[in-house]
Short mmCIF file of N, CA, C and O in Angstrom, two decimals:
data_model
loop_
_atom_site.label_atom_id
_atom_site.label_comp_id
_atom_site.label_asym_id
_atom_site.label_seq_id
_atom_site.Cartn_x
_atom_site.Cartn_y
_atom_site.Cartn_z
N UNK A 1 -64.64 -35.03 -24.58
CA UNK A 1 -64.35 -35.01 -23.17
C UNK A 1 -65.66 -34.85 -22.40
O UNK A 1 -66.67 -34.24 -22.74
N UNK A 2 -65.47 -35.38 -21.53
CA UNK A 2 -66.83 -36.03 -20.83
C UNK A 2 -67.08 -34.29 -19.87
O UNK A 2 -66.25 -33.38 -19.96
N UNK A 3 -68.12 -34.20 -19.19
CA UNK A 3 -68.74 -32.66 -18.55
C UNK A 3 -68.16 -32.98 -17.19
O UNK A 3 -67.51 -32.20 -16.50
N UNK A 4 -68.59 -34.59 -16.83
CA UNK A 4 -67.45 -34.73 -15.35
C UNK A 4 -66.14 -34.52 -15.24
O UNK A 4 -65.68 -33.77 -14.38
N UNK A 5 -65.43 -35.12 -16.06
CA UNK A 5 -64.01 -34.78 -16.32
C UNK A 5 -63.69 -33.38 -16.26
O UNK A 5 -62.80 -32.99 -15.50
N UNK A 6 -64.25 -32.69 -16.89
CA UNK A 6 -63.95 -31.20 -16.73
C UNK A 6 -64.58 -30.58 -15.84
O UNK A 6 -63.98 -29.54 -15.57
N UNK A 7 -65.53 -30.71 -15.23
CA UNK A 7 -66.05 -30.01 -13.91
C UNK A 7 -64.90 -30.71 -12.60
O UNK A 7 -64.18 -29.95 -11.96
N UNK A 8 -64.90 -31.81 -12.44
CA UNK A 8 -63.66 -32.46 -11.93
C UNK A 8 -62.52 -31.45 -11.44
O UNK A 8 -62.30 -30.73 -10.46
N UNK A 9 -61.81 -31.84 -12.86
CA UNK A 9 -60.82 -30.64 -13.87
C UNK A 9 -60.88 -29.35 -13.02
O UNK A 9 -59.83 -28.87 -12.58
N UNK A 10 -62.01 -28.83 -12.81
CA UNK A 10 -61.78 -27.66 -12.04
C UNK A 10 -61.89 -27.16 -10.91
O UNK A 10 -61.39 -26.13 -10.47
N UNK A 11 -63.00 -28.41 -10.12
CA UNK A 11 -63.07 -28.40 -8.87
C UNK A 11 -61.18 -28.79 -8.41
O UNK A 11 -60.48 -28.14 -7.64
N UNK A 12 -60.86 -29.81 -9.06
CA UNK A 12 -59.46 -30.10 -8.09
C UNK A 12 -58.32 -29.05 -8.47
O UNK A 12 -57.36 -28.98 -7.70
N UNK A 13 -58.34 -28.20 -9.62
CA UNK A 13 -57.72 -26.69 -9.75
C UNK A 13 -57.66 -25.90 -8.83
O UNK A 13 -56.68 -25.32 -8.35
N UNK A 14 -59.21 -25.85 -8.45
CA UNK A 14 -59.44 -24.36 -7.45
C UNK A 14 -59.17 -25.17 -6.15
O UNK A 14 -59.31 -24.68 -5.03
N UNK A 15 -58.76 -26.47 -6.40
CA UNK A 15 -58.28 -26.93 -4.73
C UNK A 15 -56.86 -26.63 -4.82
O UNK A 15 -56.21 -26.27 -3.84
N UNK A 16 -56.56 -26.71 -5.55
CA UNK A 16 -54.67 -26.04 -5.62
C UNK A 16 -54.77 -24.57 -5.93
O UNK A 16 -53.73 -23.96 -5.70
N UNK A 17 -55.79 -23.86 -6.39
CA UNK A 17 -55.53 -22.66 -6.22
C UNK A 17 -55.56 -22.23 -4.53
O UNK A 17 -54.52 -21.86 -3.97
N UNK A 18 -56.73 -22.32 -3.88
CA UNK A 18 -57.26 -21.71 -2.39
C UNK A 18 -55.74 -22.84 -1.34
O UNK A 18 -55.09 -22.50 -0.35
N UNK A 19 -55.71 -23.78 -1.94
CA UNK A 19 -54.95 -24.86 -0.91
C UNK A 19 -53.70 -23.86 -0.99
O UNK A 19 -53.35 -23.30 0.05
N UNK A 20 -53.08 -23.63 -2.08
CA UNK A 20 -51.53 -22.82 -2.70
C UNK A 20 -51.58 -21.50 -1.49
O UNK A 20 -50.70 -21.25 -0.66
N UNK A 21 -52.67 -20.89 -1.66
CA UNK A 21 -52.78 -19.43 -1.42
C UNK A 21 -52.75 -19.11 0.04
O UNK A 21 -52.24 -18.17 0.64
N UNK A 22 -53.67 -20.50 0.60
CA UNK A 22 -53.50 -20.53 2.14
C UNK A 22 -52.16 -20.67 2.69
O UNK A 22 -51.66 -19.91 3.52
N UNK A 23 -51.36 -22.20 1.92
CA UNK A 23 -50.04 -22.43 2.25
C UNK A 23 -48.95 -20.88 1.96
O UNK A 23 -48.25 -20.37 2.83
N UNK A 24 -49.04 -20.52 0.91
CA UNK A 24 -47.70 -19.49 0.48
C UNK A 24 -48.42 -18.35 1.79
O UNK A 24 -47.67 -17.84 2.63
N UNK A 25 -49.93 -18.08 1.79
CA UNK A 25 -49.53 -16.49 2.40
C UNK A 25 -49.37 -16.76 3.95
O UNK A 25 -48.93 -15.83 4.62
N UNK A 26 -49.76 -18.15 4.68
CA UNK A 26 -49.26 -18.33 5.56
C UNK A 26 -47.73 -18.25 6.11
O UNK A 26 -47.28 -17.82 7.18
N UNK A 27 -46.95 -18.97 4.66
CA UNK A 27 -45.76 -18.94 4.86
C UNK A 27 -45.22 -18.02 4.51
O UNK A 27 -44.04 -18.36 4.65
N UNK A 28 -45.20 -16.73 4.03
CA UNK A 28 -44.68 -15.77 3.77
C UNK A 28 -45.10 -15.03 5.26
O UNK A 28 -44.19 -14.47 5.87
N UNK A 29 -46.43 -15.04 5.82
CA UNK A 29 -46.76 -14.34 7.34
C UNK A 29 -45.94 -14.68 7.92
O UNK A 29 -45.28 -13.83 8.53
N UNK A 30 -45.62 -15.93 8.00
CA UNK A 30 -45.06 -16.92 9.52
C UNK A 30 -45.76 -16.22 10.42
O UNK A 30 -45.43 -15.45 11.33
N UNK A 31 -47.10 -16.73 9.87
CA UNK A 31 -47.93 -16.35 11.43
C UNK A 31 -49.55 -17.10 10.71
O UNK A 31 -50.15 -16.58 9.76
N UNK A 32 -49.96 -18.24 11.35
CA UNK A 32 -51.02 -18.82 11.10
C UNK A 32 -52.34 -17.84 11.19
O UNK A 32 -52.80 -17.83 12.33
N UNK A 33 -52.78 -17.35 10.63
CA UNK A 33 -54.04 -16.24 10.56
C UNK A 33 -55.87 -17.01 10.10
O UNK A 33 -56.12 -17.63 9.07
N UNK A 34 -56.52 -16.82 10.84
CA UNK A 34 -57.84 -17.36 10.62
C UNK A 34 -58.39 -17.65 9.04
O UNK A 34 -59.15 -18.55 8.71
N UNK A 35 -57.86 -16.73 8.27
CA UNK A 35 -58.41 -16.66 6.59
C UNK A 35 -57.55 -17.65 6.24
O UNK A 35 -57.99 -18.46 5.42
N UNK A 36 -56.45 -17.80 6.64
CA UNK A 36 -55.92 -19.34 6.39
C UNK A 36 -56.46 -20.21 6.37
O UNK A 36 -56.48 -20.86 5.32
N UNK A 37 -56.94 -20.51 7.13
CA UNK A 37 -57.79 -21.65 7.68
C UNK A 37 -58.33 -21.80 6.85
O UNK A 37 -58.20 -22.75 6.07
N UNK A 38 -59.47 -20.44 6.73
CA UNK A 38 -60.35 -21.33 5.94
C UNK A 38 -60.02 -21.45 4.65
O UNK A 38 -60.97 -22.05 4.16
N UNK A 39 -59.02 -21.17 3.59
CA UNK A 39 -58.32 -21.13 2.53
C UNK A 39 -58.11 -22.44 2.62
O UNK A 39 -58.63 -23.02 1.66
N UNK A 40 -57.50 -23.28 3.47
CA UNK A 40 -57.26 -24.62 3.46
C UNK A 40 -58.65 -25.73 3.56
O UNK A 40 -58.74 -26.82 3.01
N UNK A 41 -59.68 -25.04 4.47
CA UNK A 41 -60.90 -25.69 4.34
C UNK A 41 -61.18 -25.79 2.96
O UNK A 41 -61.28 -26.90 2.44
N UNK A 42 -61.34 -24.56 2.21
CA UNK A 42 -61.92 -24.45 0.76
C UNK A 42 -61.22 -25.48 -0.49
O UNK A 42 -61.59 -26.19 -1.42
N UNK A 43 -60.30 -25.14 0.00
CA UNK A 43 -58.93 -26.45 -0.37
C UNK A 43 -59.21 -27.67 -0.85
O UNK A 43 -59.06 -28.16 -1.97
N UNK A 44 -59.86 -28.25 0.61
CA UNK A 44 -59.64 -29.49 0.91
C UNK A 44 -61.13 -30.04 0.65
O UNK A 44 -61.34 -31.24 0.49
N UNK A 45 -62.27 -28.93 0.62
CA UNK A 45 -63.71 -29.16 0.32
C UNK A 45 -63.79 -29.45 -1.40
O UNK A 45 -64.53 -30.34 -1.81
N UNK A 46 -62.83 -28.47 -2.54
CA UNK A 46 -63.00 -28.77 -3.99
C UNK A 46 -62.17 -29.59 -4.10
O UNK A 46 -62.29 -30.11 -5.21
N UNK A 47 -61.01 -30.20 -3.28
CA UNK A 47 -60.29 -31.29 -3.78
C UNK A 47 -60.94 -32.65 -3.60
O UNK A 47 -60.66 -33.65 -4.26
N UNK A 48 -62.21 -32.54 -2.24
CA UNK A 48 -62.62 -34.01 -2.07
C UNK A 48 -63.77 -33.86 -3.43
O UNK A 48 -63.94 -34.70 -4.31
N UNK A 49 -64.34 -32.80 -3.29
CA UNK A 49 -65.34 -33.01 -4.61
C UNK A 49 -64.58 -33.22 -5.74
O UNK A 49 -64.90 -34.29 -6.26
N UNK A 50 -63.57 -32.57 -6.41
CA UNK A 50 -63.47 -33.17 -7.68
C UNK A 50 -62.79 -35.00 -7.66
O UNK A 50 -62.89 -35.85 -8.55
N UNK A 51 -62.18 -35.08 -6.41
CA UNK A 51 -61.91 -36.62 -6.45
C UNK A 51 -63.07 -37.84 -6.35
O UNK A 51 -62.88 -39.04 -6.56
N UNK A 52 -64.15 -37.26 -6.02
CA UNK A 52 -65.18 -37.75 -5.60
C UNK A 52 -65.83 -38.17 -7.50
O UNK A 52 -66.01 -39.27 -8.02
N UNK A 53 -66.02 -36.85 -8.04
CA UNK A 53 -66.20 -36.61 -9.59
C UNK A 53 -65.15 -37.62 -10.29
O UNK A 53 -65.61 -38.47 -11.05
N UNK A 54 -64.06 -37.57 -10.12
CA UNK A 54 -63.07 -38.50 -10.83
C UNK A 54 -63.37 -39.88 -10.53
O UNK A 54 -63.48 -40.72 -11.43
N UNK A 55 -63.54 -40.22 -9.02
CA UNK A 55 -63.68 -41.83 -9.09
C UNK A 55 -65.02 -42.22 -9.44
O UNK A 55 -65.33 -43.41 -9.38
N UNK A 56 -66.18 -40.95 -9.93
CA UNK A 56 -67.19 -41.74 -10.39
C UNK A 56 -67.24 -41.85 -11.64
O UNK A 56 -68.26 -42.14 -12.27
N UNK A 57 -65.71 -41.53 -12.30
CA UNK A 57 -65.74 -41.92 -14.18
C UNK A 57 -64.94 -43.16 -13.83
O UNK A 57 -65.26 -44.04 -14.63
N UNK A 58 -64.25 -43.50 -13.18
CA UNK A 58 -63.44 -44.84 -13.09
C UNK A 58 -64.38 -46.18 -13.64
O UNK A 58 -65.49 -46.55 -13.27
N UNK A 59 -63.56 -46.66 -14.54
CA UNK A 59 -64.44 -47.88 -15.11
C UNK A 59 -63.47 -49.08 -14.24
O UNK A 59 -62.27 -48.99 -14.00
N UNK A 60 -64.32 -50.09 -13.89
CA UNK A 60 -63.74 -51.45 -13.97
C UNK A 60 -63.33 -51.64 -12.59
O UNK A 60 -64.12 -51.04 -11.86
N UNK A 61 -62.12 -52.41 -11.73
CA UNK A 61 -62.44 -52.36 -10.49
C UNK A 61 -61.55 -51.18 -9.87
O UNK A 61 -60.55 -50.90 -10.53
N UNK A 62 -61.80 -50.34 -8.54
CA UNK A 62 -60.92 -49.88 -7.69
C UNK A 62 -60.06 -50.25 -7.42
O UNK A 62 -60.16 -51.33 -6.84
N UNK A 63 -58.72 -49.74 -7.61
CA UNK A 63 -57.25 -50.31 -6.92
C UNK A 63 -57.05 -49.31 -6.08
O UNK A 63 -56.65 -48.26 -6.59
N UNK A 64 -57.30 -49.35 -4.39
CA UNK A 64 -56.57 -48.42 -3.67
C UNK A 64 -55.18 -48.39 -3.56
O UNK A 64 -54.67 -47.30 -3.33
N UNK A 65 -54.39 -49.48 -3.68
CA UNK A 65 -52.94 -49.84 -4.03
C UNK A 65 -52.43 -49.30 -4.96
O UNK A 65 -51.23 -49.07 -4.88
N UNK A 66 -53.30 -48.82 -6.39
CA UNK A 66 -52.91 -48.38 -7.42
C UNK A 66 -52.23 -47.12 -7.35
O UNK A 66 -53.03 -46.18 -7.34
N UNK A 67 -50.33 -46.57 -7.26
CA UNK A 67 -49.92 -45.50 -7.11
C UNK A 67 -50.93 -44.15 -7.18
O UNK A 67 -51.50 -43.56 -6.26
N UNK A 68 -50.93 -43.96 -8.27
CA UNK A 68 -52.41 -42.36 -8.12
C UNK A 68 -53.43 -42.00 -6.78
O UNK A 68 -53.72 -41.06 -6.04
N UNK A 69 -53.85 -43.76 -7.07
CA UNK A 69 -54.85 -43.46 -5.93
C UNK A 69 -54.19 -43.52 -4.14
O UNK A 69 -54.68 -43.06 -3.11
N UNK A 70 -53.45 -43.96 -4.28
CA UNK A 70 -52.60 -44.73 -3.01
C UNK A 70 -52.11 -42.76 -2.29
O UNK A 70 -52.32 -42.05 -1.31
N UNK A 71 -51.25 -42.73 -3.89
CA UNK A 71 -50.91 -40.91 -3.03
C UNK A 71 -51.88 -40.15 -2.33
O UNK A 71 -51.80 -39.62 -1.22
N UNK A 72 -53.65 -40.21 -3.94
CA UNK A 72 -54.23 -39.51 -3.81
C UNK A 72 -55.18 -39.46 -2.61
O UNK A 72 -56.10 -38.67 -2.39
N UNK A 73 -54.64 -40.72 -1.73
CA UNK A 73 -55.19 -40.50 -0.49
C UNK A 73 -54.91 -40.78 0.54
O UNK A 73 -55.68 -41.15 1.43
N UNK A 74 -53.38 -40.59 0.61
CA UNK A 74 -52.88 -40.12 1.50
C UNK A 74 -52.96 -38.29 1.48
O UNK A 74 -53.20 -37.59 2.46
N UNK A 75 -52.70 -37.86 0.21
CA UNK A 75 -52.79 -36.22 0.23
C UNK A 75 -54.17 -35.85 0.86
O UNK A 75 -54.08 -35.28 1.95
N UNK A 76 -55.31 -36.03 0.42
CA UNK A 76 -56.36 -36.19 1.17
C UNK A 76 -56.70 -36.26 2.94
O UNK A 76 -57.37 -35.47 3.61
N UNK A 77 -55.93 -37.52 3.40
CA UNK A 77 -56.24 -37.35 4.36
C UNK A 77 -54.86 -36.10 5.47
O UNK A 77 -55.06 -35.61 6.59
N UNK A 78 -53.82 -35.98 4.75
CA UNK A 78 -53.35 -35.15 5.04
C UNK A 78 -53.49 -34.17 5.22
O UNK A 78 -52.93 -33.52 6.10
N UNK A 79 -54.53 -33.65 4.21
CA UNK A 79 -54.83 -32.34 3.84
C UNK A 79 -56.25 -31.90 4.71
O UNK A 79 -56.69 -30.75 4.80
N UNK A 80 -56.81 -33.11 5.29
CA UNK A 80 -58.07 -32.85 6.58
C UNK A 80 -57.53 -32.59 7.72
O UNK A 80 -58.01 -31.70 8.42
N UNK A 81 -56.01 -33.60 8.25
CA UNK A 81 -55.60 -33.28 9.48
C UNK A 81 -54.87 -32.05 9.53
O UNK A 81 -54.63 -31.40 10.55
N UNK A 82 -54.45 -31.70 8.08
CA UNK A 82 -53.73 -30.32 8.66
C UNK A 82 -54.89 -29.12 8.40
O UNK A 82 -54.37 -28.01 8.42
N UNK A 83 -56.11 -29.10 8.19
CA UNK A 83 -57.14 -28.01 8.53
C UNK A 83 -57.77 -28.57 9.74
O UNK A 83 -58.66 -27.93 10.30
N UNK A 84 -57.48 -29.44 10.07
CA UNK A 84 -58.25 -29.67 11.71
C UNK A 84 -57.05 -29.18 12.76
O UNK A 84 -57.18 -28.51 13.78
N UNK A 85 -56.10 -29.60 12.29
CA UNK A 85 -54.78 -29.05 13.51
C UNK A 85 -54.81 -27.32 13.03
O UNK A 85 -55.18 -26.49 13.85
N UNK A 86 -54.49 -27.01 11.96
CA UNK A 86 -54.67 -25.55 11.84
C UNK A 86 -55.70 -25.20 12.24
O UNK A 86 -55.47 -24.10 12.74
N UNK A 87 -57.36 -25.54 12.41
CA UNK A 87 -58.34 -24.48 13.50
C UNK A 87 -57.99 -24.95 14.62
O UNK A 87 -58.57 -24.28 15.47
N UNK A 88 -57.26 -25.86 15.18
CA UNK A 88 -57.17 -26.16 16.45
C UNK A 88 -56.21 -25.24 17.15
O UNK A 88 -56.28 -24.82 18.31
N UNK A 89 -55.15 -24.96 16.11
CA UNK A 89 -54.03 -23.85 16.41
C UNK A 89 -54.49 -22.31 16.87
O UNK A 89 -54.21 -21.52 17.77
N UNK A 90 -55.41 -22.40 15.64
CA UNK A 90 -55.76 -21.01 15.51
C UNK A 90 -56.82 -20.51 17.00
O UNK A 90 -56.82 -19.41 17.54
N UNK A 91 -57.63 -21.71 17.39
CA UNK A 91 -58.52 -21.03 17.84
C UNK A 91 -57.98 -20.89 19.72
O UNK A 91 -58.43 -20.12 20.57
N UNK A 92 -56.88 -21.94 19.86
CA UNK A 92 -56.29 -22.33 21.25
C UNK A 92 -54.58 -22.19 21.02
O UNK A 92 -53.61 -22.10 21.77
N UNK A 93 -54.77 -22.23 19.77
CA UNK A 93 -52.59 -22.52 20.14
C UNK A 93 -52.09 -21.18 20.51
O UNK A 93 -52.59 -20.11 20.15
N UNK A 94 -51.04 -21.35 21.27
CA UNK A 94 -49.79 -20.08 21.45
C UNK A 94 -49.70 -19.55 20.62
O UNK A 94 -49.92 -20.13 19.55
N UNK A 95 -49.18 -17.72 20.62
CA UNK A 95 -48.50 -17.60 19.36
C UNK A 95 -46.79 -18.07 18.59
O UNK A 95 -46.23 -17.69 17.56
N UNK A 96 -46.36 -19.12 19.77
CA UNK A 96 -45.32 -19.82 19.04
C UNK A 96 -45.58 -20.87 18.16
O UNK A 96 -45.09 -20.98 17.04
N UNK A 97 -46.61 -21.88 18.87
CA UNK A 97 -47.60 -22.58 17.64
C UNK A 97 -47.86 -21.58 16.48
O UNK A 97 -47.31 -21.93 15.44
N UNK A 98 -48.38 -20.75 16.44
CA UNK A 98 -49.08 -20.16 15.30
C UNK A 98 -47.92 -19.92 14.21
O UNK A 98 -47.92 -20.25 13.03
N UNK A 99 -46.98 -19.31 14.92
CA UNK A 99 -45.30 -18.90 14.03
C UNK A 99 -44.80 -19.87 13.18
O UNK A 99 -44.22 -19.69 12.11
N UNK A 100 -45.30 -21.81 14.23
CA UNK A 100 -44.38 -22.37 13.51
C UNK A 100 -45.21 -23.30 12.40
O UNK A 100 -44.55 -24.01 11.64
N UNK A 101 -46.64 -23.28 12.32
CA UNK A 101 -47.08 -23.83 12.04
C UNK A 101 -46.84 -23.96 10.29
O UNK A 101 -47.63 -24.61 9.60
N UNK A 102 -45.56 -23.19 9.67
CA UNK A 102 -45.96 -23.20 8.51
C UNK A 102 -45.17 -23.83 7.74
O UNK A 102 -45.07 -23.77 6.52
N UNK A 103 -44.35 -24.69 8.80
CA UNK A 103 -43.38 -25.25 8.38
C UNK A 103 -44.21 -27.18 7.98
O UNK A 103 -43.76 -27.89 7.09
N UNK A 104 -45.18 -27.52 8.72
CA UNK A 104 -45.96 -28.38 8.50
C UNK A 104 -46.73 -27.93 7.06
O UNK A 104 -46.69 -28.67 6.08
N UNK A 105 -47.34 -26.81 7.07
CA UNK A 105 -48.06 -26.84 5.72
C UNK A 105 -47.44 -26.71 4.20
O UNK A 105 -48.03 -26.67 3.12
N UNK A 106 -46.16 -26.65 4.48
CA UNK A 106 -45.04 -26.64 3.08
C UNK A 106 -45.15 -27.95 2.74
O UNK A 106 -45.56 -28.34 1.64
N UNK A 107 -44.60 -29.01 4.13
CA UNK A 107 -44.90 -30.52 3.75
C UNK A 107 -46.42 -30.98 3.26
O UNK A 107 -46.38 -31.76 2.31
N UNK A 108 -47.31 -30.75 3.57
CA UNK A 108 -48.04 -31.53 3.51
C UNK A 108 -48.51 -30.71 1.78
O UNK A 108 -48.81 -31.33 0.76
N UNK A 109 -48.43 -29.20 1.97
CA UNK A 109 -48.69 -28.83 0.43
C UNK A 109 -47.91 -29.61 -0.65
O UNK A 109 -48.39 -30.13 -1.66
N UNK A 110 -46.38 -29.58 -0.17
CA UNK A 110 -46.02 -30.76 -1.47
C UNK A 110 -46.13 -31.81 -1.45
O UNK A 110 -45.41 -32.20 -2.37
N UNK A 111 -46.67 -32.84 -0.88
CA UNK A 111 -47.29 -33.94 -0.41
C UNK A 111 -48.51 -33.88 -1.53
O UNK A 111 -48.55 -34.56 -2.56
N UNK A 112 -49.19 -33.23 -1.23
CA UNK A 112 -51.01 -33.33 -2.33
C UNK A 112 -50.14 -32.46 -3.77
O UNK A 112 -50.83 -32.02 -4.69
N UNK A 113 -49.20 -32.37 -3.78
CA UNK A 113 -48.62 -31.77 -5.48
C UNK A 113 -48.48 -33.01 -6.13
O UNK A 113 -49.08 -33.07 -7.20
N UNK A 114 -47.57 -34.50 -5.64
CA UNK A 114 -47.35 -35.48 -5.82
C UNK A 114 -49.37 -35.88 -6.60
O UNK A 114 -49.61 -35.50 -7.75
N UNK A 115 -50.22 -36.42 -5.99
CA UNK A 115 -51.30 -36.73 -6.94
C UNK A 115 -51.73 -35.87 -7.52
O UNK A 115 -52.71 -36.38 -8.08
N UNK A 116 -51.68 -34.82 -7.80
CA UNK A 116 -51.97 -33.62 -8.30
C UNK A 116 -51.54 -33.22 -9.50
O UNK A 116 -52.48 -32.94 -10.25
N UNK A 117 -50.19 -33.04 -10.09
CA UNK A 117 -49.43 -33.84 -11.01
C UNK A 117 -49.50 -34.66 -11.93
O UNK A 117 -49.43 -34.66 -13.16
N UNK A 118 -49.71 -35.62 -10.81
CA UNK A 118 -50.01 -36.98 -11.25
C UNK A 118 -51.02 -37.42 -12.19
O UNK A 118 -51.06 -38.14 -13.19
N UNK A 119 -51.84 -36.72 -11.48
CA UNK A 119 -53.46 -36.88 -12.13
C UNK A 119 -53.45 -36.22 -13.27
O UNK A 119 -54.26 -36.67 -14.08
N UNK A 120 -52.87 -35.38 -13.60
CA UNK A 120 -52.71 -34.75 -14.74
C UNK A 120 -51.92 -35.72 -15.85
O UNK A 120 -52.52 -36.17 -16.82
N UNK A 121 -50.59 -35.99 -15.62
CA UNK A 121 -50.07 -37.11 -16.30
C UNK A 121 -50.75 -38.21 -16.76
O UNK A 121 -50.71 -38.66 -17.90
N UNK A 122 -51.45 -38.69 -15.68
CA UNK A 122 -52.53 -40.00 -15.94
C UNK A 122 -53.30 -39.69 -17.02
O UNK A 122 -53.50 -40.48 -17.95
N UNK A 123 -53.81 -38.40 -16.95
CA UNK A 123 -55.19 -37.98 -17.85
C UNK A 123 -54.62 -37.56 -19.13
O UNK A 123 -55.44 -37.65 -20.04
N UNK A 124 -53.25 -37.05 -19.54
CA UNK A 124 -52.84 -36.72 -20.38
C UNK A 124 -52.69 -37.93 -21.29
O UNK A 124 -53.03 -38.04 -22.47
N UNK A 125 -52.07 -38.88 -20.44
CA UNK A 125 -51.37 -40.34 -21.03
C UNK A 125 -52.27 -40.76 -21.73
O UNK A 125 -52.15 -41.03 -22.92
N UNK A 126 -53.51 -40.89 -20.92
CA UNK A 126 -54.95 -41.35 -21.49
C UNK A 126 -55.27 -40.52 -22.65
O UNK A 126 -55.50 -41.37 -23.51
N UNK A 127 -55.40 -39.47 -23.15
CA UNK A 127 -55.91 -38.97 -23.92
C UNK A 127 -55.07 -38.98 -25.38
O UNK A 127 -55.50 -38.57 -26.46
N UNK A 128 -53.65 -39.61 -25.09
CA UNK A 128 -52.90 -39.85 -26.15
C UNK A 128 -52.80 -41.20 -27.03
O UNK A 128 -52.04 -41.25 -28.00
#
């Protein structure tokens, strides 16, 4: 197993760990809180690096059409607009914005589970 693959491997882990931790303790607050935020920044910073690491082992041509990648970036860009709308919340929204905001980050957290998953399946399939 290649050193990218597994550095990869763990950069996009600790993006579902910090991404998870922001989403659940938000949603258990129901109340959008600043350390959120950046829990979702941190998120969304090891998930673009390890995807970044993954598409530079990709042999042969890019399929953005290709299901994996197609999810894996839509979760992506999902996962930027909802840390740009969450500091936007945080730093100007109401506290009724803030209450409800956590009903958006459930969706979009299981949204990036879909390539996330996935990528795992892919990599497993491969290795069999």
């Amino acid at each position: 197993m290649s050193t990218l693959l597994i550095v990869s491997s763990i950069l996009i882990t600790c993006a579902l760990v910090f991404y998870s931790l922001g989403v659940w303790a938000e949603r258990l607050a129901r109340f959008l809180k600043p350390w959120h935020v950046v829990s979702f920044w941190i998120g969304f910073a090891f998930d673009v690096a390890g995807t970044l690491g993954m598409h530079l082992m990709t042999v042969g041509h890019f399929d953005p059409t290709a299901p994996h990648t197609l999810t894996g970036q839509i979760a992506i860009w999902l996962m930027l607009a909802h840390a740009v709308w969450a500091t936007i919340v945080v730093r100007k929204g109401t506290p009724k914005a803030r209450a409800g905001f956590h009903r958006y980050s459930l969706i979009v957290w299981l949204v990036w589970l879909v390539p996330y998953f996935g990528g795992m399946f892919v990599g497993m399939r491969n290795l069999g």
